[in-house]
CSV table of C-alpha atoms in Angstrom, one decimal:
chain,number,residue,atom,x,y,z
A,1,MET,CA,95.7,116.0,88.5
A,2,HIS,CA,94.2,114.4,91.7
A,3,LEU,CA,96.3,114.6,94.9
A,4,PRO,CA,95.5,110.8,96.1
A,5,PHE,CA,94.6,110.8,99.9
A,6,LEU,CA,96.3,107.0,100.6
A,7,PRO,CA,98.5,105.1,101.8
A,8,ALA,CA,95.8,104.2,103.9
A,9,ILE,CA,97.6,101.7,107.0
A,10,PHE,CA,95.7,98.5,108.1
A,11,HIS,CA,96.0,97.7,111.6
A,12,ILE,CA,95.2,94.0,111.9
A,13,PHE,CA,95.4,92.6,115.5
A,14,ASP,CA,95.1,88.1,115.9
A,15,ARG,CA,93.9,88.9,119.1
A,16,GLN,CA,93.3,85.2,119.1
A,17,ARG,CA,97.0,84.1,119.3
A,18,LYS,CA,99.2,84.6,122.7
A,19,TYR,CA,101.7,82.9,123.5
A,20,ALA,CA,101.8,83.5,127.4
A,21,VAL,CA,103.2,79.9,128.6
A,22,GLU,CA,104.1,80.6,132.1
A,23,GLY,CA,103.4,82.3,135.5
A,24,MET,CA,100.0,83.5,135.7
A,25,GLY,CA,100.3,85.8,138.6
A,26,SER,CA,98.4,89.1,138.6
A,27,LYS,CA,95.5,90.1,136.2
A,28,GLN,CA,96.9,91.7,133.4
A,29,SER,CA,95.2,95.1,132.3
A,30,PRO,CA,93.1,94.7,128.9
A,31,SER,CA,94.6,96.3,125.7
A,32,PRO,CA,93.3,99.0,124.1
A,33,HIS,CA,92.5,97.0,121.4
A,34,SER,CA,90.9,94.2,122.6
A,35,THR,CA,87.6,95.0,121.1
A,36,SER,CA,89.0,96.0,117.5
A,37,SER,CA,90.3,93.6,115.1
A,38,VAL,CA,91.0,95.9,111.9
A,39,GLN,CA,91.8,99.8,112.2
A,40,VAL,CA,92.1,101.6,109.5
A,41,VAL,CA,94.1,105.2,109.5
A,42,VAL,CA,94.7,107.1,106.3
A,43,ARG,CA,97.3,109.7,105.8
A,44,LEU,CA,97.5,112.5,103.2
A,45,ARG,CA,100.7,113.4,101.8
A,46,PRO,CA,101.8,117.0,100.4
A,47,LEU,CA,102.1,118.2,97.1
A,48,ASN,CA,105.4,116.7,95.2
A,49,ASP,CA,107.5,119.1,93.0
A,50,ARG,CA,105.9,118.1,89.8
A,51,GLU,CA,102.5,118.8,90.9
A,52,LYS,CA,104.0,122.0,92.1
A,53,LYS,CA,105.4,122.8,89.0
A,54,HIS,CA,102.3,122.3,87.5
A,55,GLY,CA,99.8,124.1,89.5
A,56,THR,CA,97.7,121.0,90.9
A,57,LEU,CA,95.6,121.8,93.4
A,58,PRO,CA,94.2,119.6,96.3
A,59,VAL,CA,91.3,117.4,95.6
A,60,VAL,CA,91.1,116.1,99.3
A,61,SER,CA,91.2,117.4,102.6
A,62,ALA,CA,91.4,115.7,106.1
A,63,SER,CA,90.1,116.6,109.6
A,64,THR,CA,92.1,115.3,112.4
A,65,SER,CA,89.2,116.1,115.3
A,66,ASP,CA,86.5,113.8,113.1
A,67,LYS,CA,89.0,111.7,111.9
A,68,SER,CA,87.7,112.4,108.2
A,69,VAL,CA,88.6,112.6,104.7
A,70,THR,CA,86.9,114.9,102.4
A,71,VAL,CA,86.6,114.1,98.4
A,72,ILE,CA,86.2,116.7,95.9
A,73,LYS,CA,85.3,116.3,92.3
A,74,GLY,CA,83.8,118.9,89.4
A,75,GLN,CA,84.3,122.0,89.4
A,76,GLY,CA,81.7,125.2,90.3
A,77,SER,CA,77.6,124.0,89.7
A,78,ARG,CA,78.4,120.3,89.6
A,79,GLN,CA,81.3,120.2,91.9
A,80,ALA,CA,80.6,117.1,94.6
A,81,ARG,CA,81.7,116.5,98.2
A,82,SER,CA,82.3,113.3,99.7
A,83,SER,CA,83.6,112.4,103.2
A,84,TYR,CA,84.5,109.0,104.6
A,85,VAL,CA,85.1,108.2,108.1
A,86,PHE,CA,87.9,106.5,109.2
A,87,ASP,CA,89.9,104.9,112.5
A,88,ASN,CA,92.3,107.8,112.3
A,89,VAL,CA,93.5,110.6,110.3
A,90,PHE,CA,96.6,112.6,109.5
A,91,THR,CA,97.0,115.5,107.4
A,92,ALA,CA,100.6,116.4,105.3
A,93,PHE,CA,101.6,118.1,108.1
A,94,SER,CA,102.0,115.2,110.5
A,95,SER,CA,105.1,113.8,111.5
A,96,GLN,CA,106.8,110.6,111.1
A,97,GLU,CA,106.5,111.1,115.2
A,98,GLU,CA,103.2,111.5,115.8
A,99,VAL,CA,102.0,108.7,113.1
A,100,PHE,CA,103.9,106.3,115.4
A,101,ASP,CA,102.7,107.4,118.3
A,102,ALA,CA,99.1,107.1,117.2
A,103,THR,CA,99.7,103.8,115.4
A,104,LEU,CA,102.4,101.7,116.5
A,105,LYS,CA,102.8,102.7,119.7
A,106,PRO,CA,100.6,100.5,121.5
A,107,ILE,CA,100.5,97.8,119.0
A,108,ILE,CA,103.7,97.7,120.8
A,109,ARG,CA,101.9,97.0,124.1
A,110,ASP,CA,100.1,94.4,122.7
A,111,VAL,CA,103.1,92.6,120.7
A,112,LEU,CA,105.3,92.9,124.2
A,113,GLN,CA,102.6,91.2,126.0
A,114,GLY,CA,102.3,88.4,123.9
A,115,PHE,CA,100.4,88.7,121.0
A,116,GLU,CA,100.9,88.7,117.0
A,117,SER,CA,99.7,92.2,115.7
A,118,THR,CA,100.3,93.1,111.8
A,119,VAL,CA,100.2,96.6,110.4
A,120,PHE,CA,100.7,97.3,106.3
A,121,ALA,CA,100.6,100.2,103.8
A,122,TYR,CA,98.1,100.6,101.3
A,123,GLY,CA,97.6,102.7,98.4
A,124,GLN,CA,98.1,103.9,94.9
A,125,THR,CA,102.7,104.5,94.0
A,126,GLY,CA,104.0,107.7,94.6
A,127,THR,CA,101.5,108.1,97.9
A,128,GLY,CA,104.4,107.6,100.7
A,129,LYS,CA,103.9,104.5,101.8
A,130,THR,CA,107.6,103.5,101.9
A,131,HIS,CA,108.2,106.7,103.6
A,132,THR,CA,105.8,105.7,106.1
A,133,MET,CA,106.7,102.4,106.9
A,134,GLU,CA,110.8,103.3,106.5
A,135,GLY,CA,111.4,106.5,106.1
A,136,ASP,CA,115.1,107.7,106.4
A,137,ILE,CA,116.7,105.5,108.6
A,138,ASP,CA,119.4,107.5,108.9
A,139,ASN,CA,117.7,110.5,110.4
A,140,SER,CA,116.0,110.3,113.5
A,141,GLU,CA,113.4,112.7,112.7
A,142,MET,CA,112.3,111.2,109.2
A,143,GLN,CA,112.3,107.6,110.4
A,144,GLY,CA,109.3,105.7,110.1
A,145,VAL,CA,107.4,103.3,111.9
A,146,ILE,CA,109.4,100.4,111.5
A,147,PRO,CA,113.0,101.8,112.9
A,148,ARG,CA,110.6,103.4,115.4
A,149,SER,CA,108.8,100.2,116.6
A,150,ALA,CA,112.8,98.6,116.9
A,151,LYS,CA,114.0,101.8,119.5
A,152,ALA,CA,110.5,100.9,121.3
A,153,ILE,CA,110.5,97.6,121.7
A,154,PHE,CA,114.2,97.7,122.9
A,155,GLU,CA,113.6,100.4,125.3
A,156,THR,CA,110.9,98.1,126.6
A,157,LEU,CA,113.2,95.0,127.2
A,158,ASN,CA,116.2,96.9,128.5
A,159,SER,CA,114.0,97.7,131.7
A,160,ARG,CA,114.5,96.0,135.1
A,161,LYS,CA,111.1,93.8,135.1
A,162,TYR,CA,112.5,92.1,132.0
A,163,GLN,CA,115.0,89.2,132.8
A,164,GLU,CA,115.8,87.9,129.9
A,165,HIS,CA,114.6,88.5,125.6
A,166,SER,CA,115.4,87.2,122.1
A,167,VAL,CA,115.0,88.8,119.4
A,168,SER,CA,114.9,88.2,115.4
A,169,CYS,CA,114.0,89.6,112.5
A,170,SER,CA,113.0,88.2,108.9
A,171,PHE,CA,112.3,90.2,105.8
A,172,LEU,CA,110.8,88.7,103.1
A,173,GLU,CA,110.3,90.1,99.4
A,174,ILE,CA,106.9,88.6,96.8
A,175,TYR,CA,108.4,90.2,93.2
A,176,ASN,CA,106.3,88.8,90.1
A,177,GLU,CA,105.0,85.8,92.8
A,178,ASP,CA,108.5,85.0,93.6
A,179,LEU,CA,109.7,84.6,97.1
A,180,CYS,CA,113.1,86.5,98.2
A,181,ASP,CA,115.0,86.8,101.5
A,182,LEU,CA,116.1,90.2,101.5
A,183,LEU,CA,118.4,89.1,104.8
A,184,VAL,CA,120.6,86.7,102.9
A,185,ASP,CA,123.7,87.5,100.1
A,186,PRO,CA,122.2,86.4,96.4
A,187,SER,CA,125.0,85.7,95.3
A,188,ASP,CA,125.1,82.4,97.8
A,189,THR,CA,123.6,79.4,97.2
A,190,ASN,CA,120.2,79.7,99.3
A,191,PRO,CA,117.1,77.6,99.7
A,192,LYS,CA,113.9,77.8,97.8
A,193,LEU,CA,111.1,79.6,99.9
A,194,ASP,CA,107.7,78.3,100.1
A,195,ILE,CA,104.7,79.5,101.2
A,196,MET,CA,103.7,76.9,103.7
A,197,VAL,CA,100.6,75.6,106.2
A,198,GLY,CA,102.1,74.4,109.4
A,199,LYS,CA,100.2,73.8,113.1
A,200,ASN,CA,100.9,77.1,114.3
A,201,GLY,CA,99.0,78.8,111.0
A,202,PRO,CA,100.8,79.8,107.3
A,203,PHE,CA,104.7,80.5,107.4
A,204,CYS,CA,107.8,80.7,105.0
A,205,ARG,CA,109.6,77.7,104.2
A,206,GLY,CA,113.5,78.1,104.6
A,207,LEU,CA,113.0,81.9,105.4
A,208,SER,CA,116.2,83.0,107.7
A,209,GLU,CA,115.6,84.6,110.8
A,210,GLN,CA,118.6,87.1,112.1
A,211,GLN,CA,119.2,87.5,116.2
A,212,VAL,CA,118.9,91.1,116.8
A,213,SER,CA,120.5,92.7,120.1
A,214,SER,CA,119.6,96.7,119.7
A,215,ALA,CA,117.9,98.6,117.2
A,216,GLU,CA,121.1,99.7,115.7
A,217,HIS,CA,121.2,96.6,114.4
A,218,VAL,CA,117.8,96.5,113.4
A,219,LEU,CA,118.6,99.4,110.7
A,220,ASP,CA,121.9,97.4,109.6
A,221,LEU,CA,119.4,94.7,108.5
A,222,MET,CA,117.2,97.4,107.1
A,223,ARG,CA,119.8,98.9,105.3
A,224,ARG,CA,121.4,95.8,103.1
A,225,ALA,CA,117.8,94.6,102.6
A,226,GLN,CA,117.3,98.0,100.7
A,227,ASN,CA,120.1,97.4,98.1
A,228,GLN,CA,118.2,94.4,97.5
A,229,ARG,CA,114.5,95.1,97.1
A,230,GLN,CA,113.7,95.9,93.8
A,231,VAL,CA,112.7,99.3,92.7
A,232,GLY,CA,112.2,100.7,89.4
A,233,GLU,CA,111.2,104.1,87.9
A,234,THR,CA,107.4,104.5,86.6
A,235,SER,CA,105.3,107.7,84.9
A,236,MET,CA,104.0,107.9,88.2
A,237,ASN,CA,107.0,107.6,90.4
A,238,LYS,CA,110.8,107.7,90.0
A,239,GLN,CA,111.5,105.6,92.7
A,240,SER,CA,108.2,102.6,92.6
A,241,SER,CA,108.4,100.0,95.3
A,242,ARG,CA,108.1,96.7,92.3
A,243,SER,CA,107.4,94.0,94.9
A,244,HIS,CA,105.5,93.7,98.9
A,245,CYS,CA,107.9,93.1,101.7
A,246,ILE,CA,106.9,91.7,105.0
A,247,PHE,CA,109.5,92.6,107.8
A,248,THR,CA,108.8,90.6,111.2
A,249,ILE,CA,110.3,90.8,114.4
A,250,LYS,CA,110.2,88.2,116.8
A,251,ILE,CA,110.1,88.4,120.3
A,252,GLU,CA,110.7,86.2,123.5
A,253,ALA,CA,111.1,87.2,126.8
A,254,LYS,CA,110.4,86.7,130.5
A,255,ARG,CA,108.6,89.8,132.6
A,256,ARG,CA,108.8,89.6,136.3
A,257,LEU,CA,104.9,90.3,137.3
A,258,GLU,CA,103.5,92.3,140.9
A,259,ASP,CA,103.7,89.3,142.9
A,260,GLY,CA,107.2,87.7,141.7
A,261,SER,CA,105.9,85.2,139.0
A,262,ILE,CA,107.5,84.8,136.0
A,263,LEU,CA,105.6,85.5,132.7
A,264,GLU,CA,107.3,84.0,129.3
A,265,VAL,CA,105.9,85.9,126.7
A,266,GLY,CA,106.4,85.3,122.6
A,267,GLY,CA,104.9,87.9,120.1
A,268,LYS,CA,105.5,88.8,116.7
A,269,LEU,CA,104.8,92.1,114.7
A,270,HIS,CA,104.5,91.6,111.3
A,271,CYS,CA,105.2,94.8,109.3
A,272,VAL,CA,104.0,95.2,105.5
A,273,ASP,CA,105.4,97.2,103.2
A,274,LEU,CA,103.0,97.0,100.0
A,275,ALA,CA,103.8,97.5,96.3
A,276,GLY,CA,102.0,100.7,94.9
A,277,SER,CA,99.1,99.8,92.6
A,278,GLU,CA,99.2,101.5,89.3
A,279,CYS,CA,96.3,102.1,86.6
A,280,ALA,CA,97.5,100.9,82.8
A,281,LYS,CA,96.0,104.4,81.8
A,282,SER,CA,98.5,106.5,84.4
A,283,ALA,CA,101.1,104.0,83.6
A,284,ASP,CA,101.2,104.8,79.7
A,285,LEU,CA,103.5,101.5,79.3
A,286,GLU,CA,104.2,101.3,75.5
A,287,ARG,CA,104.2,97.6,73.6
A,288,GLY,CA,106.8,96.4,72.0
A,289,ASN,CA,109.6,97.3,74.6
A,290,ASP,CA,111.0,95.1,76.5
A,291,SER,CA,111.4,97.3,79.8
A,292,GLN,CA,108.3,98.4,79.1
A,293,ALA,CA,107.0,94.7,79.3
A,294,SER,CA,108.5,94.0,82.3
A,295,ARG,CA,107.2,97.0,83.4
A,296,GLU,CA,103.6,95.7,82.6
A,297,ARG,CA,103.5,92.1,84.2
A,298,GLU,CA,104.7,94.0,87.4
A,299,ARG,CA,101.6,96.3,87.3
A,300,LYS,CA,99.6,93.2,86.6
A,301,ASN,CA,100.6,91.5,89.7
A,302,ILE,CA,100.9,94.0,91.6
A,303,ASN,CA,97.4,95.1,91.0
A,304,GLN,CA,96.1,91.4,91.5
A,305,SER,CA,97.1,90.7,94.7
A,306,LEU,CA,96.1,93.8,95.9
A,307,LEU,CA,92.4,92.7,94.5
A,308,THR,CA,92.7,89.8,96.5
A,309,LEU,CA,93.8,91.2,99.6
A,310,GLY,CA,91.1,93.6,99.6
A,311,ARG,CA,88.9,90.3,99.1
A,312,VAL,CA,90.5,88.7,101.9
A,313,VAL,CA,89.8,91.6,104.2
A,314,SER,CA,86.1,92.2,103.2
A,315,MET,CA,85.7,88.5,103.9
A,316,LEU,CA,87.1,88.5,107.3
A,317,LYS,CA,84.9,91.4,108.2
A,318,GLU,CA,81.9,89.3,106.3
A,319,GLN,CA,83.3,86.5,108.8
A,320,SER,CA,83.1,88.4,112.0
A,321,GLN,CA,79.9,89.8,111.4
A,322,SER,CA,78.4,86.4,110.5
A,323,ARG,CA,76.8,84.1,112.9
A,324,LYS,CA,77.6,81.2,110.3
A,325,LYS,CA,81.0,81.6,110.7
A,326,ALA,CA,82.0,78.5,109.1
A,327,ASN,CA,79.9,79.4,105.7
A,328,VAL,CA,82.5,82.1,104.8
A,329,ARG,CA,85.0,81.1,102.6
A,330,ILE,CA,88.2,83.1,102.8
A,331,PRO,CA,90.4,83.2,99.6
A,332,TYR,CA,93.8,83.1,100.9
A,333,ARG,CA,96.3,82.3,98.0
């Protein structure tokens, strides 16, 4: 039995979309991420109880110093080691706070300067993606990057240099290619959600936005959403997320600069918790069972969407490296 080394957290920064609209007073210091569009961070999880019970040996090791992950295949004389280098690596002993400080904390500074940034967790089912993104929201030490981001945002906005601010949140779920608003009551009659392309790019028509006034208010919305999200038991994970979820924090604020002028900015932070991939052999789904047939449909939709996402990321990388950028087709869907 293997110990997977995912989830990987991809940081995608849209450096072209800055929403500062007035008050070009003093010169702003450059962001530490200005030279990079995509960063990849890997976090290893510890052995779970089932793996300990069966005497599973880890086949992956990590080095935080050289930011590398080593995968071991085979045994004895046939053993082979393959090492991979990433932008950052966290071991099974890394805390939630350490992950946030090294990944989301710099992004918060970008968002508050008016940038739109995205972070998403990707990996096989059962590797701890939701733990990394949300964690235990009622335990301050075990909170994931989303609750910690909300806290950091309001701590900054409540400082003296910000004259006024407005913060809103949305929570979109994609389950079997269907869209669902996790912040509305499912028993109510709600508008149909559609992905549209407007003058400012793609958006979800009909998705609600809830105004929030504090980090605790954000946690209340997350608790409500957790009760509605699609989860289920599989052979690999007792609490497997069966849907993709996009949590968005939208910020509009006015900040006084050193020369006395006012800078009005609007930034967005998208936090995406992807459903876990699962191969057919590991899933071990039986035919003829309605429940298993539903799980198989979920598995196929999840894997298809993750495959498409991988192609999009590859094409974006190819486009950034190509001189003829217009000829690179990005397979969005």
